[in-house]
Coordinates of C-alpha atoms in Angstrom, one line a residue:
M220 CA 0.0 0.0 0.0
E221 CA 1.2 3.5 -0.9
F222 CA 0.7 5.7 2.2
I223 CA -0.6 9.3 1.9
D224 CA 1.8 12.0 3.3
K225 CA -0.7 14.9 3.2
T226 CA -2.8 16.8 5.7
L227 CA -6.6 16.7 5.5
G228 CA -6.6 20.3 4.1
E229 CA -4.2 19.3 1.3
I230 CA -6.4 16.4 0.3
I231 CA -9.5 18.6 0.1
E232 CA -7.5 21.1 -2.0
Q233 CA -6.4 18.3 -4.3
L234 CA -9.9 16.9 -4.7
A235 CA -11.0 20.4 -5.8
V236 CA -8.4 20.2 -8.6
D237 CA -8.9 16.6 -9.6
Y238 CA -12.7 16.4 -9.4
P239 CA -13.9 20.1 -9.2
N240 CA -17.5 19.3 -10.4
N241 CA -18.0 16.0 -8.7
L242 CA -20.4 15.9 -5.7
A243 CA -18.5 16.1 -2.4
F244 CA -21.4 16.3 0.1
K245 CA -25.1 16.2 0.0
F246 CA -27.4 16.5 3.0
P247 CA -31.0 15.9 1.7
A248 CA -32.7 17.0 4.9
R249 CA -31.0 20.3 4.8
N250 CA -31.0 21.1 1.1
Y251 CA -27.2 21.2 1.2
E252 CA -25.2 20.1 -1.9
R253 CA -21.6 21.0 -2.7
T254 CA -19.0 19.9 -5.3
W255 CA -15.4 19.4 -4.2
K256 CA -14.5 22.9 -5.6
E257 CA -17.4 24.5 -3.8
F258 CA -16.7 22.6 -0.6
D259 CA -13.0 23.6 -0.6
K260 CA -13.9 27.3 -1.0
E261 CA -16.5 27.1 1.7
T262 CA -14.2 25.5 4.2
D263 CA -11.6 28.1 3.5
E264 CA -14.2 30.8 4.3
I265 CA -15.2 29.2 7.5
A266 CA -11.5 28.5 8.5
K267 CA -11.0 32.2 8.2
G268 CA -14.0 32.7 10.4
F269 CA -12.5 30.5 13.1
M270 CA -9.2 32.4 12.8
S271 CA -11.1 35.7 13.3
L272 CA -12.3 34.3 16.6
G273 CA -8.7 33.8 17.7
I274 CA -8.7 30.0 17.0
K275 CA -5.2 28.9 16.0
K276 CA -3.1 25.7 15.6
G277 CA -3.5 23.4 18.6
D278 CA -6.8 24.9 19.8
K279 CA -9.7 22.6 20.4
V280 CA -13.0 23.0 18.6
A281 CA -15.8 20.8 19.8
I282 CA -18.7 19.7 17.6
W283 CA -22.0 18.6 19.1
T284 CA -24.5 18.0 16.3
G285 CA -25.9 15.0 14.4
N286 CA -24.9 14.2 10.8
T287 CA -25.2 17.8 9.5
P288 CA -23.5 20.1 7.0
E289 CA -22.1 22.0 10.0
W290 CA -20.4 18.9 11.3
A291 CA -18.5 18.3 8.1
L292 CA -17.7 22.0 7.6
T293 CA -16.4 22.3 11.1
L294 CA -14.1 19.3 10.7
Y295 CA -12.5 20.3 7.4
S296 CA -12.4 24.0 8.2
A297 CA -10.8 23.6 11.7
T298 CA -8.2 21.2 10.5
K299 CA -7.1 23.4 7.7
I300 CA -5.7 25.8 10.3
G301 CA -4.4 23.2 12.6
A302 CA -7.2 23.3 15.2
I303 CA -8.1 19.9 16.8
L304 CA -11.7 18.7 16.4
V305 CA -13.2 17.3 19.6
T306 CA -16.1 15.0 18.7
V307 CA -19.0 15.0 21.1
N308 CA -21.4 12.1 21.4
T309 CA -24.9 13.1 20.5
A310 CA -26.3 11.2 23.5
Y311 CA -24.2 13.1 26.1
K312 CA -26.0 14.6 29.1
I313 CA -24.9 17.7 31.0
F314 CA -22.4 16.0 33.3
E315 CA -20.7 14.2 30.3
L316 CA -20.5 17.4 28.2
E317 CA -19.1 19.4 31.2
Y318 CA -16.4 16.7 31.7
L319 CA -15.4 16.6 28.1
L320 CA -15.2 20.4 27.7
R321 CA -13.1 20.8 30.8
Q322 CA -10.9 17.8 30.2
S323 CA -10.2 18.6 26.5
D324 CA -9.6 22.4 27.1
T325 CA -12.1 23.1 24.3
K326 CA -11.9 26.8 23.1
A327 CA -15.1 26.9 21.0
M328 CA -18.0 24.6 20.5
V329 CA -20.4 24.3 17.5
M330 CA -23.8 22.8 18.5
M331 CA -27.4 22.2 17.3
S332 CA -30.6 22.8 19.3
S333 CA -31.4 19.2 20.3
Y334 CA -31.0 15.5 19.4
K335 CA -33.7 13.0 20.2
D336 CA -34.6 13.5 23.9
S337 CA -31.7 15.8 24.7
N338 CA -32.3 19.6 24.7
Y339 CA -28.8 20.9 23.9
I340 CA -29.7 24.6 24.3
E341 CA -31.0 24.0 27.8
I342 CA -27.9 22.0 28.7
V343 CA -25.5 24.6 27.5
N344 CA -27.5 27.5 29.1
N345 CA -27.3 25.6 32.4
L346 CA -23.5 25.2 32.0
F347 CA -23.1 28.8 30.9
P348 CA -25.9 30.9 32.4
E349 CA -24.3 34.2 31.3
L350 CA -24.7 33.1 27.6
K351 CA -28.2 34.4 27.3
N352 CA -27.0 37.9 27.9
S353 CA -23.9 37.6 25.8
E354 CA -23.1 38.7 22.3
G355 CA -21.3 36.7 19.6
G356 CA -21.5 33.5 21.7
K357 CA -18.9 34.7 24.2
V358 CA -18.6 32.8 27.5
K359 CA -16.3 32.9 30.5
S360 CA -16.4 30.1 33.0
A361 CA -14.3 29.7 36.1
D362 CA -14.8 25.9 35.9
M363 CA -13.9 25.7 32.3
P364 CA -11.4 28.6 31.7
F365 CA -10.4 27.6 28.2
I366 CA -13.8 27.8 26.5
E367 CA -14.6 31.2 24.9
R368 CA -17.3 30.7 22.2
I369 CA -20.6 28.9 21.7
I370 CA -21.5 28.7 18.0
F371 CA -25.0 27.6 16.9
G372 CA -25.0 25.4 13.8
G373 CA -28.6 24.3 13.8
A374 CA -31.3 24.8 11.1
E375 CA -33.5 26.9 13.5
E376 CA -33.2 30.5 14.5
T377 CA -30.0 31.1 16.5
P378 CA -30.7 31.2 20.3
Q379 CA -30.1 34.4 22.2
G380 CA -26.4 35.0 22.9
M381 CA -25.0 32.4 20.6
L382 CA -22.9 33.1 17.5
D383 CA -24.7 32.0 14.3
F384 CA -22.5 29.5 12.4
K385 CA -23.4 31.3 9.1
N386 CA -21.8 34.5 10.4
L387 CA -18.4 32.8 10.4
K388 CA -18.0 33.6 6.7
E389 CA -18.6 37.3 7.2
L390 CA -16.3 37.4 10.2
G391 CA -13.6 35.7 8.2
K392 CA -13.4 38.4 5.6
V393 CA -10.9 40.2 7.8
I394 CA -8.4 37.4 7.3
S395 CA -6.4 37.5 4.1
D396 CA -5.7 34.6 1.8
E397 CA -2.0 35.0 2.6
V398 CA -2.7 34.6 6.4
L399 CA -4.9 31.5 5.8
R400 CA -2.2 30.0 3.5
A401 CA 0.4 30.5 6.2
A402 CA -1.8 28.7 8.7
K403 CA -2.3 25.8 6.3
D404 CA 1.4 25.5 5.5
A405 CA 2.1 25.3 9.3
C406 CA 0.1 22.1 9.5
D407 CA 2.0 18.8 9.4
K408 CA 0.7 15.3 8.7
D409 CA 1.7 14.1 12.1
D410 CA -0.2 16.9 14.0
V411 CA -3.1 15.7 16.1
I412 CA -6.3 16.4 14.2
N413 CA -9.0 14.8 16.4
L414 CA -9.8 14.0 20.0
Q415 CA -12.1 11.0 20.1
Y416 CA -13.5 10.3 23.5
T417 CA -13.9 6.6 24.3
S418 CA -14.9 5.0 27.6
G419 CA -13.2 1.7 27.0
T420 CA -13.6 -0.5 30.1
T421 CA -12.6 1.9 32.9
G422 CA -13.8 5.1 34.5
F423 CA -14.3 8.4 32.6
P424 CA -14.0 8.7 28.9
K425 CA -10.4 9.2 27.6
G426 CA -9.5 11.5 24.7
V427 CA -7.7 9.5 22.0
M428 CA -5.3 11.7 20.0
L429 CA -5.5 10.9 16.3
T430 CA -3.3 12.6 13.7
H431 CA -3.9 13.5 10.0
Y432 CA -1.7 10.5 9.1
N433 CA -3.5 8.1 11.4
I434 CA -7.0 8.6 10.2
I435 CA -6.3 9.4 6.5
N436 CA -4.3 6.3 5.9
N437 CA -6.6 4.1 8.0
G438 CA -9.4 5.5 5.8
K439 CA -7.4 4.8 2.7
S440 CA -6.9 1.2 3.7
I441 CA -10.6 0.8 4.2
G442 CA -11.5 2.5 0.9
D443 CA -9.0 0.3 -0.9
G444 CA -10.6 -2.8 0.6
M445 CA -14.0 -1.6 -0.6
K446 CA -12.6 -0.7 -4.0
L447 CA -14.0 2.8 -3.7
T448 CA -13.6 5.3 -6.6
S449 CA -14.7 8.8 -7.6
N450 CA -17.7 7.1 -9.3
D451 CA -19.0 5.8 -5.9
K452 CA -21.5 7.6 -3.6
L453 CA -21.6 6.6 0.0
C454 CA -24.7 7.0 2.2
V455 CA -23.3 8.0 5.6
C456 CA -25.9 7.3 8.2
V457 CA -23.6 6.1 11.0
P458 CA -22.7 8.8 13.5
F459 CA -20.1 11.3 12.4
F460 CA -18.8 11.7 16.0
H461 CA -17.8 8.0 16.0
C462 CA -14.8 6.5 14.2
F463 CA -17.4 4.6 12.1
G464 CA -18.6 7.8 10.5
L465 CA -15.4 9.9 10.7
V466 CA -12.9 7.3 9.4
L467 CA -14.7 4.3 7.9
A468 CA -16.9 6.7 6.0
M469 CA -15.5 10.2 5.6
M470 CA -11.8 9.3 5.4
A471 CA -12.4 6.3 3.2
S472 CA -14.3 8.6 0.9
I473 CA -12.0 11.6 0.7
T474 CA -9.0 9.4 0.0
H475 CA -10.8 8.0 -3.1
G476 CA -12.8 11.0 -4.3
T477 CA -16.0 9.3 -3.3
S478 CA -19.1 11.4 -2.9
M479 CA -21.1 11.4 0.4
V480 CA -24.7 11.7 1.3
G481 CA -25.1 12.5 5.0
L482 CA -28.1 12.0 7.3
D483 CA -29.0 10.7 10.7
Y484 CA -30.2 7.1 10.8
N485 CA -33.8 6.4 10.3
P486 CA -34.6 3.3 8.3
L487 CA -37.2 5.0 6.0
N488 CA -35.0 8.1 5.4
V489 CA -31.9 6.0 4.7
M490 CA -33.8 3.8 2.2
S491 CA -35.1 7.0 0.6
A492 CA -31.7 8.5 0.3
I493 CA -30.1 5.3 -1.1
S494 CA -32.9 5.1 -3.7
N495 CA -33.2 8.8 -4.6
E496 CA -29.4 9.6 -4.7
K497 CA -28.5 6.3 -6.4
C498 CA -25.9 5.5 -3.6
T499 CA -23.5 2.7 -4.4
A500 CA -22.4 2.1 -0.8
V501 CA -23.8 2.3 2.8
H502 CA -22.4 1.6 6.2
G503 CA -24.2 0.3 9.3
V504 CA -24.4 -2.1 12.3
P505 CA -26.4 -5.3 11.8
T506 CA -29.5 -3.9 13.6
M507 CA -29.6 -1.0 11.2
F508 CA -29.8 -3.3 8.2
I509 CA -32.3 -5.6 9.9
A510 CA -34.6 -2.6 10.5
M511 CA -34.5 -1.7 6.8
L512 CA -35.0 -5.2 5.6
E513 CA -38.0 -5.6 7.9
H514 CA -39.5 -2.2 7.2
P515 CA -43.0 -2.5 5.7
R516 CA -42.1 -0.1 2.9
F517 CA -38.8 -1.8 2.0
N518 CA -40.0 -2.9 -1.5
E519 CA -40.9 0.7 -2.5
F520 CA -37.2 1.6 -2.9
D521 CA -34.5 1.0 -5.5
F522 CA -31.3 -0.6 -4.2
S523 CA -30.0 -1.6 -7.7
H524 CA -27.1 0.9 -7.6
L525 CA -25.7 -0.4 -4.3
R526 CA -22.5 -2.5 -4.4
T527 CA -20.6 -2.2 -1.2
G528 CA -20.5 -1.1 2.4
I529 CA -19.3 -2.0 5.9
M530 CA -21.2 -3.9 8.5
A531 CA -19.5 -3.6 11.8
G532 CA -20.0 -2.9 15.5
S533 CA -21.2 -6.4 16.4
P534 CA -21.1 -9.9 14.8
C535 CA -23.1 -10.2 11.6
P536 CA -25.5 -13.1 11.4
I537 CA -25.0 -15.0 8.2
Q538 CA -28.7 -14.8 7.3
V539 CA -28.5 -11.0 7.6
M540 CA -25.5 -10.9 5.3
R541 CA -27.3 -13.2 2.8
Q542 CA -30.3 -10.8 2.8
V543 CA -28.4 -7.6 2.3
I544 CA -26.6 -9.3 -0.7
S545 CA -29.7 -10.7 -2.2
Q546 CA -32.3 -8.0 -1.4
M547 CA -30.1 -4.8 -1.2
N548 CA -27.6 -5.8 -3.9
L549 CA -24.7 -5.4 -1.4
R550 CA -22.6 -8.1 -3.0
D551 CA -19.3 -6.5 -1.9
M552 CA -20.3 -5.9 1.8
V553 CA -17.2 -6.2 4.1
I554 CA -16.4 -6.3 7.8
V555 CA -14.0 -4.1 9.6
F556 CA -12.7 -4.7 13.2
G557 CA -10.8 -2.2 15.3
Q558 CA -10.7 0.2 18.2
T559 CA -10.7 4.0 18.6
E560 CA -7.1 4.0 19.8
A561 CA -6.0 2.3 16.5
S562 CA -7.5 5.0 14.3
P563 CA -9.7 2.7 14.3
G564 CA -9.5 -0.2 11.8
C565 CA -7.1 -3.1 12.5
T566 CA -8.5 -5.9 10.3
M567 CA -10.8 -6.1 7.4
T568 CA -12.4 -8.7 5.1
T569 CA -12.2 -8.1 1.3
T570 CA -14.7 -8.1 -1.5
E571 CA -13.2 -11.4 -2.7
D572 CA -13.7 -13.3 0.6
S573 CA -16.5 -15.9 0.7
L574 CA -19.7 -15.1 2.5
E575 CA -18.8 -17.6 5.2
M576 CA -15.4 -15.9 5.6
R577 CA -17.0 -12.5 5.9
V578 CA -19.3 -13.4 8.7
S579 CA -17.1 -15.8 10.7
T580 CA -13.9 -13.8 10.7
V581 CA -12.7 -10.2 10.9
G582 CA -10.4 -10.5 7.9
K583 CA -6.8 -9.8 7.6
A584 CA -4.7 -7.1 9.3
F585 CA -4.2 -3.7 7.5
P586 CA -0.8 -2.9 6.0
E587 CA 1.7 -2.1 8.8
V588 CA -0.7 -3.4 11.5
E589 CA 0.6 -6.2 13.7
C590 CA -1.8 -8.6 15.4
K591 CA -1.5 -11.6 17.7
I592 CA -4.0 -13.9 19.4
I593 CA -3.5 -14.4 23.1
N594 CA -4.8 -17.4 25.0
V595 CA -6.9 -15.9 27.7
E596 CA -6.2 -18.7 30.2
T597 CA -2.4 -18.8 29.9
G598 CA -1.7 -15.3 28.7
K599 CA 0.6 -16.7 26.0
E600 CA 0.5 -16.1 22.3
A601 CA -1.6 -18.8 20.5
K602 CA 0.0 -20.7 17.7

């Protein structure tokens, strides 16, 4: 495998040159659609907006939304200037958010209004009671001294006191192209790009530090295994905040020029997106596919363009794999196994593996990944 020695910003710039008119992202629920050229330009504008707020290389920018345009824009804009994206679980409650913001030294947070049964606005106003009387999202907390800005990236009207995400473009006009270029050039492939909080098996969640090189090349390995190309279109309905969405989907796509259709998981909405957008790939855990297969309106949708995807997160029953192949046309469905600390993929099946091999194993190790099997009773390496 040929490894990529570029930063995320450099890859986006190259895609804008190589595939300027190809679709980069589409979010059907938000009427958002951008080509690679348009997406590169927009992330430059938002990167300047972040710089106008004083965000610089090494600063932490948290993102607390579902699968929205603002999530993708925040990731690629922040990393263009060397800021570190702190991914926030959409299910977090107030004590979990407070811990993450304090422990990560987050400087700014982009958020939406709510997600499922969690009212994000209420939570944030409880953490920062002064926010309602603020301007431009400015906050000052004795408990969390690093955080300075709350930015609203939802579709609704911006709550009182918060900075509207859309205003970042206007604020960024004070930053010249030369200053932005200098910030981009100061980024290195081995810089930390992302803090992924994972609980593992002990205590409070821990922030795993992942670099450009880590997640880009992990994503490239995954995209290679799926045989992704610039002609593919991946339906991304797994959470962006998780490595499944960020690496197995986004990084696998950008390293192959693959278009992305983003939305939060709902079986009916996902089937509609796959059908309407003629997606060639889709990721999910087994229960997500089961919910689609068992949906009463399943037969109304066209899955003929589908070819590949990843089923991961839990063991895949062979009957489910048979169904997604026969009824959803996912003949090249593969399995990826890993952990957040490993960026995350460690092993993967291939499109050539037999059906039995794909459901009974986790495939072969990625290039440059070393694996060994330990006997849990003796602690010795199994032969």
